[in-house]
CSV table of C-alpha atoms in Angstrom, one decimal:
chain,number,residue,atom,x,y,z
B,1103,UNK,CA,-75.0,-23.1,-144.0
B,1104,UNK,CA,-73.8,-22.2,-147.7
B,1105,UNK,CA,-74.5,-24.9,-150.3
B,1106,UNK,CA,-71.6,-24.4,-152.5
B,1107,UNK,CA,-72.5,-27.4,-154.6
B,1108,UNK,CA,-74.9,-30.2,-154.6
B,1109,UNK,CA,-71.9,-32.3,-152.3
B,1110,UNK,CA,-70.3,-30.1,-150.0
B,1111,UNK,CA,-71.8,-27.6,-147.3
B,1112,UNK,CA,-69.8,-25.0,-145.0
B,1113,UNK,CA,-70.8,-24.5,-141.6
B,1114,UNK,CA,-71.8,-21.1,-140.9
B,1115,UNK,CA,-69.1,-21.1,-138.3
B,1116,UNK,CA,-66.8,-20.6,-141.1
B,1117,UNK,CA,-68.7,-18.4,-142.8
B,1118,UNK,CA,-66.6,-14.5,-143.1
B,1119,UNK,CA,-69.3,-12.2,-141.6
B,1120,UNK,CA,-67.9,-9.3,-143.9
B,1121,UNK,CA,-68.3,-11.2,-147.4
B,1122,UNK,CA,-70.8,-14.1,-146.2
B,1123,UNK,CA,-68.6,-16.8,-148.0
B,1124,UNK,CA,-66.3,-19.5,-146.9
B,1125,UNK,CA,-63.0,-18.2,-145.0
B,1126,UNK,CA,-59.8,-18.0,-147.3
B,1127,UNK,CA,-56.7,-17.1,-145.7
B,1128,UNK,CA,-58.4,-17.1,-142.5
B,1129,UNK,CA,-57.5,-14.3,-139.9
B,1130,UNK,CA,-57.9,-14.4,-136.3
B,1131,UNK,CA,-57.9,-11.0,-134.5
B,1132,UNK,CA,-57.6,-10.7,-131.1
B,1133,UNK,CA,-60.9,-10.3,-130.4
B,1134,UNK,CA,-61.4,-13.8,-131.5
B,1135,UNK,CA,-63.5,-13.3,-134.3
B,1136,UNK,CA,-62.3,-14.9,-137.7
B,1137,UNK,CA,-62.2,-13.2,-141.3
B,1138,UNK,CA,-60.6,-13.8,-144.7
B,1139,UNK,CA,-57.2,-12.4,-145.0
B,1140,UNK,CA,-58.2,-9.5,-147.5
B,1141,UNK,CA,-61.6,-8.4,-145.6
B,1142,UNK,CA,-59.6,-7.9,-142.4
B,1143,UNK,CA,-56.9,-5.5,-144.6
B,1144,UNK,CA,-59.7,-3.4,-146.6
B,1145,UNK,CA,-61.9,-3.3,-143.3
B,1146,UNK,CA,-58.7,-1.2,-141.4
B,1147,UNK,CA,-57.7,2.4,-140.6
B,1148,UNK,CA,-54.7,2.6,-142.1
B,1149,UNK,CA,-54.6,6.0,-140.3
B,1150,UNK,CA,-55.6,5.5,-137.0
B,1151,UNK,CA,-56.9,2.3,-135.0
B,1152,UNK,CA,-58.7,-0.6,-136.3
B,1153,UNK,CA,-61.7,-2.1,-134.8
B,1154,UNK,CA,-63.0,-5.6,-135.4
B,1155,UNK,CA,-65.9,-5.7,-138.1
B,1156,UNK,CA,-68.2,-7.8,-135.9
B,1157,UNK,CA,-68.0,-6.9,-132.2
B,1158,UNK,CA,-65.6,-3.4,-133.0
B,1159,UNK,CA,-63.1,-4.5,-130.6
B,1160,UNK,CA,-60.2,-1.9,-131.5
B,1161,UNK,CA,-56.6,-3.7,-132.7
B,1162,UNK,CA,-54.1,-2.2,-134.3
B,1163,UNK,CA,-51.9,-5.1,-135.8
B,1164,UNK,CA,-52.6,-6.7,-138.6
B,1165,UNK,CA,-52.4,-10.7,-137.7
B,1166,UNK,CA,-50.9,-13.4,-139.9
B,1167,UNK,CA,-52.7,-15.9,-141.4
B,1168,UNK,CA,-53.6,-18.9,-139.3
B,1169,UNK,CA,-52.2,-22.1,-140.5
B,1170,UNK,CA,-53.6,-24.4,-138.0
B,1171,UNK,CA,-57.1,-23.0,-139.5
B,1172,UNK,CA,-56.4,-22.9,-143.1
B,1173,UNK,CA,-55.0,-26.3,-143.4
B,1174,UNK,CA,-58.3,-27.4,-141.6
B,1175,UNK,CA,-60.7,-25.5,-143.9
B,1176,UNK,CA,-58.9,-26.9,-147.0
B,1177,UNK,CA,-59.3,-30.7,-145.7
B,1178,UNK,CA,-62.8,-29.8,-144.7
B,1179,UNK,CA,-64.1,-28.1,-147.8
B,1180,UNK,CA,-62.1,-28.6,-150.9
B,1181,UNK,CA,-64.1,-27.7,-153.6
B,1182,UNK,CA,-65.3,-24.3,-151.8
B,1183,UNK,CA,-61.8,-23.8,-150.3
B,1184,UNK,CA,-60.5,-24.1,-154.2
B,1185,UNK,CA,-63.0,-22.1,-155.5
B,1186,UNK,CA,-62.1,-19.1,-153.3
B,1187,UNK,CA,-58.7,-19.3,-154.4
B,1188,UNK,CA,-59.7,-19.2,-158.0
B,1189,UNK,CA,-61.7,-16.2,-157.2
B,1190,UNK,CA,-59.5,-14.5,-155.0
B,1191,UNK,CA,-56.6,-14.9,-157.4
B,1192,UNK,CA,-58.5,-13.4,-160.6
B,1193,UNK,CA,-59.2,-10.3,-158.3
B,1194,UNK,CA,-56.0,-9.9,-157.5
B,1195,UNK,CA,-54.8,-10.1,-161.3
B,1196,UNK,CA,-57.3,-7.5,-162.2
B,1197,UNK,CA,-56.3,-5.1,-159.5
B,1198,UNK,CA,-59.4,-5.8,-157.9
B,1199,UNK,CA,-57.9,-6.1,-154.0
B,1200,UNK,CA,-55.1,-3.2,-154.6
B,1201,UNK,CA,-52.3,-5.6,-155.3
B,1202,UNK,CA,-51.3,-9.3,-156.6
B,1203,UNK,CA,-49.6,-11.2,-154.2
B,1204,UNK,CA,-48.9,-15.0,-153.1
B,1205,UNK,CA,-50.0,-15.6,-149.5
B,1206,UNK,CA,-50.1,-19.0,-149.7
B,1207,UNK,CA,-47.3,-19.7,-147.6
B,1208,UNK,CA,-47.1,-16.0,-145.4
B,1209,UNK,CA,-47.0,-18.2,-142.2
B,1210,UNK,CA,-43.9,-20.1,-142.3
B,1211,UNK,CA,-42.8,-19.9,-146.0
B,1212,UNK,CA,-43.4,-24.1,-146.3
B,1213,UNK,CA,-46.4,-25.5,-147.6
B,1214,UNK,CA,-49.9,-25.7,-145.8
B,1215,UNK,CA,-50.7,-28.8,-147.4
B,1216,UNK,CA,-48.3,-30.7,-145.7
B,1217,UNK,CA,-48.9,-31.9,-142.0
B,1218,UNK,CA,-45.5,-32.8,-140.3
B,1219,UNK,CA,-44.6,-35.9,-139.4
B,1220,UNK,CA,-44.8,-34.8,-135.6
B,1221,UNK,CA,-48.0,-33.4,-135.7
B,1222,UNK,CA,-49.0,-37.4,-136.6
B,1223,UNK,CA,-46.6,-38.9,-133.8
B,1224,UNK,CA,-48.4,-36.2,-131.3
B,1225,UNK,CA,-51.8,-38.0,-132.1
B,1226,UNK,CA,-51.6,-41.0,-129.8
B,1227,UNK,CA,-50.6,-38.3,-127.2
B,1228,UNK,CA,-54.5,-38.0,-126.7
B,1229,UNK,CA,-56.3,-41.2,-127.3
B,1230,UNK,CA,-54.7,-43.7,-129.0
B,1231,UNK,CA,-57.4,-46.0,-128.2
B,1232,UNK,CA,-59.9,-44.1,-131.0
B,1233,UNK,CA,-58.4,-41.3,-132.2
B,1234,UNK,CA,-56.8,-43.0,-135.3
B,1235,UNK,CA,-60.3,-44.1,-136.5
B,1236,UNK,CA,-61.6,-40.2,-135.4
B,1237,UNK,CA,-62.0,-38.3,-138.1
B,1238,UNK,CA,-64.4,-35.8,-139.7
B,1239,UNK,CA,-65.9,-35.7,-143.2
B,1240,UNK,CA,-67.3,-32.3,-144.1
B,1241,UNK,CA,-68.8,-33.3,-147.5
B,1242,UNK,CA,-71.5,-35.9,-148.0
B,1243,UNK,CA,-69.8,-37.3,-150.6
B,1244,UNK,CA,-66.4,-37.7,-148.9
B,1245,UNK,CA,-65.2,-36.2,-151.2
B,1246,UNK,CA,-62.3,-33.9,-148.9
B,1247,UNK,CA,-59.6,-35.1,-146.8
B,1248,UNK,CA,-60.2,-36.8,-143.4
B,1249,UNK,CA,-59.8,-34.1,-140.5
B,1250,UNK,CA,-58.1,-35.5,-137.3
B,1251,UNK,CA,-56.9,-34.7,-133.6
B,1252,UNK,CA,-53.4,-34.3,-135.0
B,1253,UNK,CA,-54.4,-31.2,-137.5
B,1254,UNK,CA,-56.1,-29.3,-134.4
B,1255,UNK,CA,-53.2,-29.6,-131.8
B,1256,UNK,CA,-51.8,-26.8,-129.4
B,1257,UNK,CA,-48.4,-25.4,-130.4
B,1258,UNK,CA,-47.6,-26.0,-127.1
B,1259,UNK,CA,-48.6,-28.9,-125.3
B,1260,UNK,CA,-49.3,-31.2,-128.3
B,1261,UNK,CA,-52.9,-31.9,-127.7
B,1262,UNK,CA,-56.6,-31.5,-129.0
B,1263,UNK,CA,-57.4,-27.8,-128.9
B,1264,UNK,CA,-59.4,-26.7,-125.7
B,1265,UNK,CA,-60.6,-23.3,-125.5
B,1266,UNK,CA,-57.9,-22.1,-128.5
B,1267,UNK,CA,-56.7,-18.9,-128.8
B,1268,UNK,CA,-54.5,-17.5,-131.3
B,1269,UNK,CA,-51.5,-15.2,-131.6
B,1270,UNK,CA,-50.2,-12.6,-134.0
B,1271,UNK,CA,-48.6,-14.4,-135.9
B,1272,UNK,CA,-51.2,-16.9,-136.5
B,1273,UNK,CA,-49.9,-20.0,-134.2
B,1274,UNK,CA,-52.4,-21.6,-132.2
B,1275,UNK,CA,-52.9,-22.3,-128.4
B,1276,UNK,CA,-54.8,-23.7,-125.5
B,1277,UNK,CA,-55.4,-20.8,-123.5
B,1278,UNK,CA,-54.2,-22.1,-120.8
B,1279,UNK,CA,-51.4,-22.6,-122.1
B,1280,UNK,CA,-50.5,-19.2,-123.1
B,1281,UNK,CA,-47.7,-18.0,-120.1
B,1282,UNK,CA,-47.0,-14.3,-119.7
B,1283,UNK,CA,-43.8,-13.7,-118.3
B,1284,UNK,CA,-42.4,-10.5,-116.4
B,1285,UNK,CA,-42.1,-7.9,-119.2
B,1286,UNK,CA,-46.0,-8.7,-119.7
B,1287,UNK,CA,-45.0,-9.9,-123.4
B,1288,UNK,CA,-46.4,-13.0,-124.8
B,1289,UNK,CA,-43.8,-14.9,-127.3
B,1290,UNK,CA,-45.1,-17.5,-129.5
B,1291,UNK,CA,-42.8,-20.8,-128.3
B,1292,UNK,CA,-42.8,-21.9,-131.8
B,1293,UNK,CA,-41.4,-18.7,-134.1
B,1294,UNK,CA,-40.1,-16.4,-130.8
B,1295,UNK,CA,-42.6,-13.6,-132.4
B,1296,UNK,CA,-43.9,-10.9,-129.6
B,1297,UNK,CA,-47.7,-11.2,-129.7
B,1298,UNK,CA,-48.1,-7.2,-128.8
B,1299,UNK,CA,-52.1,-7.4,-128.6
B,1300,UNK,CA,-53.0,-8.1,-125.3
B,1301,UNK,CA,-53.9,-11.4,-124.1
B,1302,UNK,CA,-56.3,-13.4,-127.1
B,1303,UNK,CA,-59.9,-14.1,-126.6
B,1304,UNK,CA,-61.0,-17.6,-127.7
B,1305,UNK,CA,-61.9,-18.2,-130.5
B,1306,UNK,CA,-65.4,-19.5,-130.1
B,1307,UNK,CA,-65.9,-20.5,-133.7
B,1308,UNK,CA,-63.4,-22.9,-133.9
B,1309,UNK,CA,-63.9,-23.8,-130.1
B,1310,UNK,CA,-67.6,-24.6,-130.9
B,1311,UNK,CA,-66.4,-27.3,-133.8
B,1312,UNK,CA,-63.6,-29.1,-131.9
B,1313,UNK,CA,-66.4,-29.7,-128.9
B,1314,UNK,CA,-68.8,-30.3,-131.6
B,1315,UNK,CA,-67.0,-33.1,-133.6
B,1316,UNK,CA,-64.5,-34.3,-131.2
B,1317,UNK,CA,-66.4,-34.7,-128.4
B,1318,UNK,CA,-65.3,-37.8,-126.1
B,1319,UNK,CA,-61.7,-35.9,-126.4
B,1320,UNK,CA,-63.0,-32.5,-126.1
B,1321,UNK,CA,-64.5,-33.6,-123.0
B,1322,UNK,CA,-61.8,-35.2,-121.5
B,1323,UNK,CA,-59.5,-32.2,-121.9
B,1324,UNK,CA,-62.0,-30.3,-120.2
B,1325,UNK,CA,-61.9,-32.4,-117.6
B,1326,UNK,CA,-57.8,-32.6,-116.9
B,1327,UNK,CA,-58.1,-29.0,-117.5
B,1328,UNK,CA,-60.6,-28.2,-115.0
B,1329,UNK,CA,-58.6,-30.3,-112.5
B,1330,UNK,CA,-55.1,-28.6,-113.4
B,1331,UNK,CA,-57.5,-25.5,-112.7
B,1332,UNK,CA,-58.6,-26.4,-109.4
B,1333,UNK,CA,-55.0,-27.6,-108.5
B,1334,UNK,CA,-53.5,-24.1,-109.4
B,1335,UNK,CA,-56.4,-21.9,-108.1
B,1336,UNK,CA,-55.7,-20.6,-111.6
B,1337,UNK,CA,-54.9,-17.2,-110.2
B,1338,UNK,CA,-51.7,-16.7,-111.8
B,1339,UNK,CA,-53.4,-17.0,-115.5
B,1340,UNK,CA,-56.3,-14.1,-114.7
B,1341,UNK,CA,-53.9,-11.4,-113.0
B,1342,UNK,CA,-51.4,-12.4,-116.3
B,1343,UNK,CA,-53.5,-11.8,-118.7
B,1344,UNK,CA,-54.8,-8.7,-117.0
B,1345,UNK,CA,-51.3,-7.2,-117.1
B,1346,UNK,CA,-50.9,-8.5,-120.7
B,1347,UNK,CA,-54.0,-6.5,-121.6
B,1348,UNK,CA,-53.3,-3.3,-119.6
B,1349,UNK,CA,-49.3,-3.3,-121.2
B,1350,UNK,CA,-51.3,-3.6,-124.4
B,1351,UNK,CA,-53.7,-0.6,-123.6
B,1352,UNK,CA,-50.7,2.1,-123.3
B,1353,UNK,CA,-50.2,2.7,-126.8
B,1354,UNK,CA,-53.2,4.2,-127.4
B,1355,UNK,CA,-54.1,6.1,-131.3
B,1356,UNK,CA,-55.3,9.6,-131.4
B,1357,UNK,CA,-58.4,10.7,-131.0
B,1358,UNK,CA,-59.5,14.2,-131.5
B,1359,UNK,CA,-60.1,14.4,-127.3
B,1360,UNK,CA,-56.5,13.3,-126.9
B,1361,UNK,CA,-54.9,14.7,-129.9
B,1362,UNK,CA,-52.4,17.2,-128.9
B,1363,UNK,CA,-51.4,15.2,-125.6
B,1364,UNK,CA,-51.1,12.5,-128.5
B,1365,UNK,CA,-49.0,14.5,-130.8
B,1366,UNK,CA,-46.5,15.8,-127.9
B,1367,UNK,CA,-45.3,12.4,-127.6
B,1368,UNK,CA,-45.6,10.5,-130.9
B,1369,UNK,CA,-46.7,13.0,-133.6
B,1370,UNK,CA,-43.1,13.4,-135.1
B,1371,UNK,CA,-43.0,9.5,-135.7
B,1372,UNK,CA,-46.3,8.9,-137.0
B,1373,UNK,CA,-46.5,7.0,-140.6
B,1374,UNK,CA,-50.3,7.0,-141.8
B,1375,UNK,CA,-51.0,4.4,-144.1
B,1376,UNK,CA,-48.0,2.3,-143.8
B,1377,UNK,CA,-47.3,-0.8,-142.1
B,1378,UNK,CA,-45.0,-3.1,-140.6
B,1379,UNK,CA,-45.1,-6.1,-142.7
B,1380,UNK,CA,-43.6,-8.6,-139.7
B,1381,UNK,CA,-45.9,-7.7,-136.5
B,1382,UNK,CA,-48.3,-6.3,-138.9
B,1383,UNK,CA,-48.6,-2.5,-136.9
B,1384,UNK,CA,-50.6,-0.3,-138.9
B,1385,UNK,CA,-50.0,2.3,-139.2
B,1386,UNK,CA,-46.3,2.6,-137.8
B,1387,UNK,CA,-45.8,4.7,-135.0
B,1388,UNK,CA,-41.8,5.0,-134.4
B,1389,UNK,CA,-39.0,4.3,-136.3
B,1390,UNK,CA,-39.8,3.4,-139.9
B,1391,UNK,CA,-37.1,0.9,-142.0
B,1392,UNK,CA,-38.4,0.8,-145.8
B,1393,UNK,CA,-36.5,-2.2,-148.1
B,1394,UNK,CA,-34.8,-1.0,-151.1
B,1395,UNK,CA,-34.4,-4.2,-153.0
B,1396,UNK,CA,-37.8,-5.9,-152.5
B,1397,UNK,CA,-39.7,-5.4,-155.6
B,1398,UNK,CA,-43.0,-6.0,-155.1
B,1399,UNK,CA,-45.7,-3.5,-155.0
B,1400,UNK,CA,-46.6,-4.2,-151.6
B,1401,UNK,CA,-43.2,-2.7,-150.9
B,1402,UNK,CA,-41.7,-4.1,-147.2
B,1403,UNK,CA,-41.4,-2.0,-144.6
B,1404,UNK,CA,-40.5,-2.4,-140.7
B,1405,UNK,CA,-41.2,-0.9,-137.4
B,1406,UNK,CA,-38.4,-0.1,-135.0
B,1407,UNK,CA,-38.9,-2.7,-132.8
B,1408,UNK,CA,-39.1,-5.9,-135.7
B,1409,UNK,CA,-35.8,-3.9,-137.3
B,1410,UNK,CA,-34.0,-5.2,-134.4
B,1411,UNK,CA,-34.8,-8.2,-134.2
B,1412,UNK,CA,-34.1,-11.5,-136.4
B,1413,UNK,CA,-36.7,-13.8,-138.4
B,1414,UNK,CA,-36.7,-15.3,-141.6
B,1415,UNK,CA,-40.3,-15.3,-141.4
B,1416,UNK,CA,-42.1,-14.0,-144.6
B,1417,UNK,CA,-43.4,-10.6,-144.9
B,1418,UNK,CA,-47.4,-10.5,-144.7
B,1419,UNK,CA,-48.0,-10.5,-148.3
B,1420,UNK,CA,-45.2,-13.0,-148.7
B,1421,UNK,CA,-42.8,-11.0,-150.0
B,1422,UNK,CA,-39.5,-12.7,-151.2
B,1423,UNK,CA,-37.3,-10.3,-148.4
B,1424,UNK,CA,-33.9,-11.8,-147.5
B,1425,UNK,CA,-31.2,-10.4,-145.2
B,1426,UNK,CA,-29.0,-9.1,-147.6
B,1427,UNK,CA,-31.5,-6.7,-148.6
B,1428,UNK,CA,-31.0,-3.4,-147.7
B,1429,UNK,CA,-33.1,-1.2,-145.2
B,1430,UNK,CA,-33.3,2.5,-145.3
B,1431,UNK,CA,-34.5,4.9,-142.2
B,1432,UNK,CA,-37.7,6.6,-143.8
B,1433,UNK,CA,-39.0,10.1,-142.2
B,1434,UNK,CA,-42.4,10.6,-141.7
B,1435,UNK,CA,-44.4,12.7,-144.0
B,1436,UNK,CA,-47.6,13.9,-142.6
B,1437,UNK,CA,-50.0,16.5,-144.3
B,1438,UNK,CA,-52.7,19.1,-143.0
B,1439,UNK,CA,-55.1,16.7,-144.2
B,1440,UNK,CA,-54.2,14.0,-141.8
B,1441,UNK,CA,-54.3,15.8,-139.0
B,1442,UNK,CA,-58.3,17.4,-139.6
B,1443,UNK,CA,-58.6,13.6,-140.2
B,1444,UNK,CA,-57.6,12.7,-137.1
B,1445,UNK,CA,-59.4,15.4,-135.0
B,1446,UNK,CA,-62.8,15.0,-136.4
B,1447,UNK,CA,-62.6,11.2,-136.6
B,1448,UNK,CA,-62.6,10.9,-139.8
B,1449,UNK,CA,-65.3,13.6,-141.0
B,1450,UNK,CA,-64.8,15.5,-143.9
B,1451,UNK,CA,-62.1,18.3,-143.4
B,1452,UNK,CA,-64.5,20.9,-143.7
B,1453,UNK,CA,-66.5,19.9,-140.7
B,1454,UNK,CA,-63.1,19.7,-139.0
B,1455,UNK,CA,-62.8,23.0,-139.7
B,1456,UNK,CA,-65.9,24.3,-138.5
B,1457,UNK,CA,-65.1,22.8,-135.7
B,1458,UNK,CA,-62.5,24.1,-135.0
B,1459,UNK,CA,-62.7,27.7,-135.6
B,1460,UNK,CA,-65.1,28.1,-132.2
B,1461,UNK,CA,-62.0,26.4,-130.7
B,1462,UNK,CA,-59.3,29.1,-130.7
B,1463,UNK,CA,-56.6,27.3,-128.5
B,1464,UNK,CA,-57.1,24.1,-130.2
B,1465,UNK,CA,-57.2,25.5,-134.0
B,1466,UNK,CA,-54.0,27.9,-132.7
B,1467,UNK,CA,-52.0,24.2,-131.6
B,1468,UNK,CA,-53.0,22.3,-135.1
B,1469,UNK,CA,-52.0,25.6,-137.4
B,1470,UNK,CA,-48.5,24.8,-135.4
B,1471,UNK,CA,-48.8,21.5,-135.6
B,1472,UNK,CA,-49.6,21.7,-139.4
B,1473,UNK,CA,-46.7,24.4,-140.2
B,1474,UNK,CA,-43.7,21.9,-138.4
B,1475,UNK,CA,-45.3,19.1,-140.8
B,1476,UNK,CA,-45.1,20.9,-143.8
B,1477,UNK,CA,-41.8,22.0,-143.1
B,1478,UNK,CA,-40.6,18.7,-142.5
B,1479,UNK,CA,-42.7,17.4,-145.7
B,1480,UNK,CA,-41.0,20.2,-147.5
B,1481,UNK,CA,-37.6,18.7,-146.4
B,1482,UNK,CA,-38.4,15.2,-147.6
B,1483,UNK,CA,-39.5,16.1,-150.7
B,1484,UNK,CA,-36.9,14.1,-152.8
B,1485,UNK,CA,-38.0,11.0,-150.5
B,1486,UNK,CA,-41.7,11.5,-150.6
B,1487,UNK,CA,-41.3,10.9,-154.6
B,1488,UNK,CA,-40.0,8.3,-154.3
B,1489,UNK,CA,-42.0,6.9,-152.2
B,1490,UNK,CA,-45.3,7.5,-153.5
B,1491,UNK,CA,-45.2,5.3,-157.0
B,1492,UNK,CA,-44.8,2.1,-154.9
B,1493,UNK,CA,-46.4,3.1,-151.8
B,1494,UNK,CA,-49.6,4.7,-153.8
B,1495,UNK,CA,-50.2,0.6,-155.0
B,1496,UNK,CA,-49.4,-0.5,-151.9
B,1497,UNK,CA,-50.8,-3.0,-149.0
B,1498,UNK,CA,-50.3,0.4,-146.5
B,1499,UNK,CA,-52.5,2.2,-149.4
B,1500,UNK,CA,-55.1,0.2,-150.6
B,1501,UNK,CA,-58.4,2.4,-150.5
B,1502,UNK,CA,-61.0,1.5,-148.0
């Protein structure tokens, strides 16, 4: 554990295994594994796929920030939980994490500090018997706010956690009670947001502490759902998720084995370093909409897919984009460099190069590949200018 003060301890289950502190803005990827909001960002490829810092598990969306998990952590551990913030905010100020930015409410744009009223009425749903004296203090000097059932219930069927997994845009389920219907394309039943990841591991952190300090419920949701399991054979849920995960699989980035097969197909709508700042892809591939009244340096930007479709959700970095702003079709601007980044995974260009020359066929197809860039670049000029004071300060540019 981390002894933040002489009072108050933090498990290391909520400990962010890239900056060994207490979780802020907590993350869930889809892996399972849990980080703070800005570690996840400045631990991605913003040119290519992402993998997860702990297990390397490749993603390549950018999750939103889990509320069920944050409003947990700041009830558990107050006075490491506001000392974060404090932290976290001065960095930003000083330009230390690329950008300023207020992500306090990037979930649903209301505040986290506030449980509703049916989260409370959903309670008794479990065991009304004891579970309005269960709580859990996680300072010795009770100094936080009591944690209860009713901050740690499904989206979905209203109840304690069991085995929770969570979705791209940061809401919260049992896992078995995640469906996956025809098109093989989970949608979050509370904000209608495609989760396009595949199906979600658990996550085992915040699995071990619901069994841990809820266990007489814990264990009887085990129970109904090991007998809902044996009622249902539970075939349906493993061949779903299997065809969740292989729909999820045939997007695949480039590597330097599949490059030109790559290129073929999605090389002319590549967009290194910038994301989508609703499903989080990064970087885009496809379509790119840029807004041209949001003013913060973040910028806002959307894939093809989340152009078509309607939320009033915040932007990732909680920008303040409304549906009157405008949205402009953005062409892709790809230099030589990107592509000898691409084919030798990352190593410097001149290795790429080496490389490369004992390859005629393959350096033959990247000189083409290169010139049809550079004439495109050459076209989009005017745009790329444009572009580059905002997008150089950017989330979809902030240095690794």
């Amino acid at each position: 554990m981390e002894e933040c003060n002489e009072s108050e301890q933090v498990s290391d289950h909520f400990i962010c295994a890239v900056c060994l502190d207490i979780l802020y803005k907590p993350i869930v990827l889809v892996c399972g594994h849990v980080t703070c909001f800005w570690c996840c960002h400045h631990s991605m490829d913003m040119r290519g796929q992402s993998h997860c810092p702990l297990c390397r598990h490749p993603y390549r969306h950018f999750p939103a920030i889990c509320q069920i998990l944050d409003i947990f952590l700041k009830k558990m551990y107050p006075i490491s939980y506001d000392r974060r913030k404090t932290q976290t905010l001065e960095d930003e100020r000083q330009g230390l994490l690329g950008f300023a930015t207020d992500i306090d409410s990037v979930v649903t744009g209301e505040k986290l500090d506030q449980p509703s009223k049916s989260s409370s009425e959903d309670n008794l749903l479990i065991n009304p018997s004891t579970e309005e004296k269960k709580s859990v203090d996680g300072s010795s000097a009770g100094n936080c706010k009591q944690v209860t059932v009713a901050d740690m219930l499904c989206s979905a069927c209203k109840q304690l956690l069991f085995r929770p997994v969570a979705l791209n845009c940061g809401h919260v389920y049992c896992e078995a009670c995640i469906s996956v219907p025809e098109d093989k394309v989970i949608k979050c039943q509370v904000c209608e947001c495609h989760h396009p990841s595949g199906f979600p591991k658990v996550s085992k952190e915040l699995d071990y502490f619901l069994e841990e300090h809820f266990s007489s419920e814990y264990a009887h949701r085990k129970s109904s759902m090991q007998l809902h399991k044996e009622q249902t054979q539970n075939g349906n849920s493993l061949t779903s998720s299997s065809a969740a995960d292989a729909e999820a699989s045939k997007f695949p980035y480039p590597t330097e084995e599949n490059f030109l097969q790559w290129w073929t197909a999605h090389g002319s709508k590549f967009h290194p370093g910038v994301g989508c700042d609703r499903c989080g892809m990064c970087p885009i591939i496809g379509e790119r909409y840029r807004c041209k009244d949001c003013k913060e340096k973040s910028g806002y930007d959307l894939c093809g897919d989340c152009h078509k479709t309607d939320s009033k959700l915040p932007g990732r970095f909680n920008q303040k984009h409304t549906p009157e702003h405008q949205l402009e079709l953005v062409k892709p601007a790809i230099n030589r460099d990107v592509i000898y980044r691409l084919l030798s995974g990352q190593l410097a260009v001149v290795s790429a190069a080496s490389r490369n020359r004992s390859n005629p066929p393959l350096n033959q197809a990247l000189e083409s590949a290169s010139s049809s860039l550079d004439e495109n670049n050459n076209v989009n000029d005017d745009d790329d200018d444009d572009d580059g004071s905002r997008e150089g300060q950017s989330h979809n540019e902030t240095p690794l």
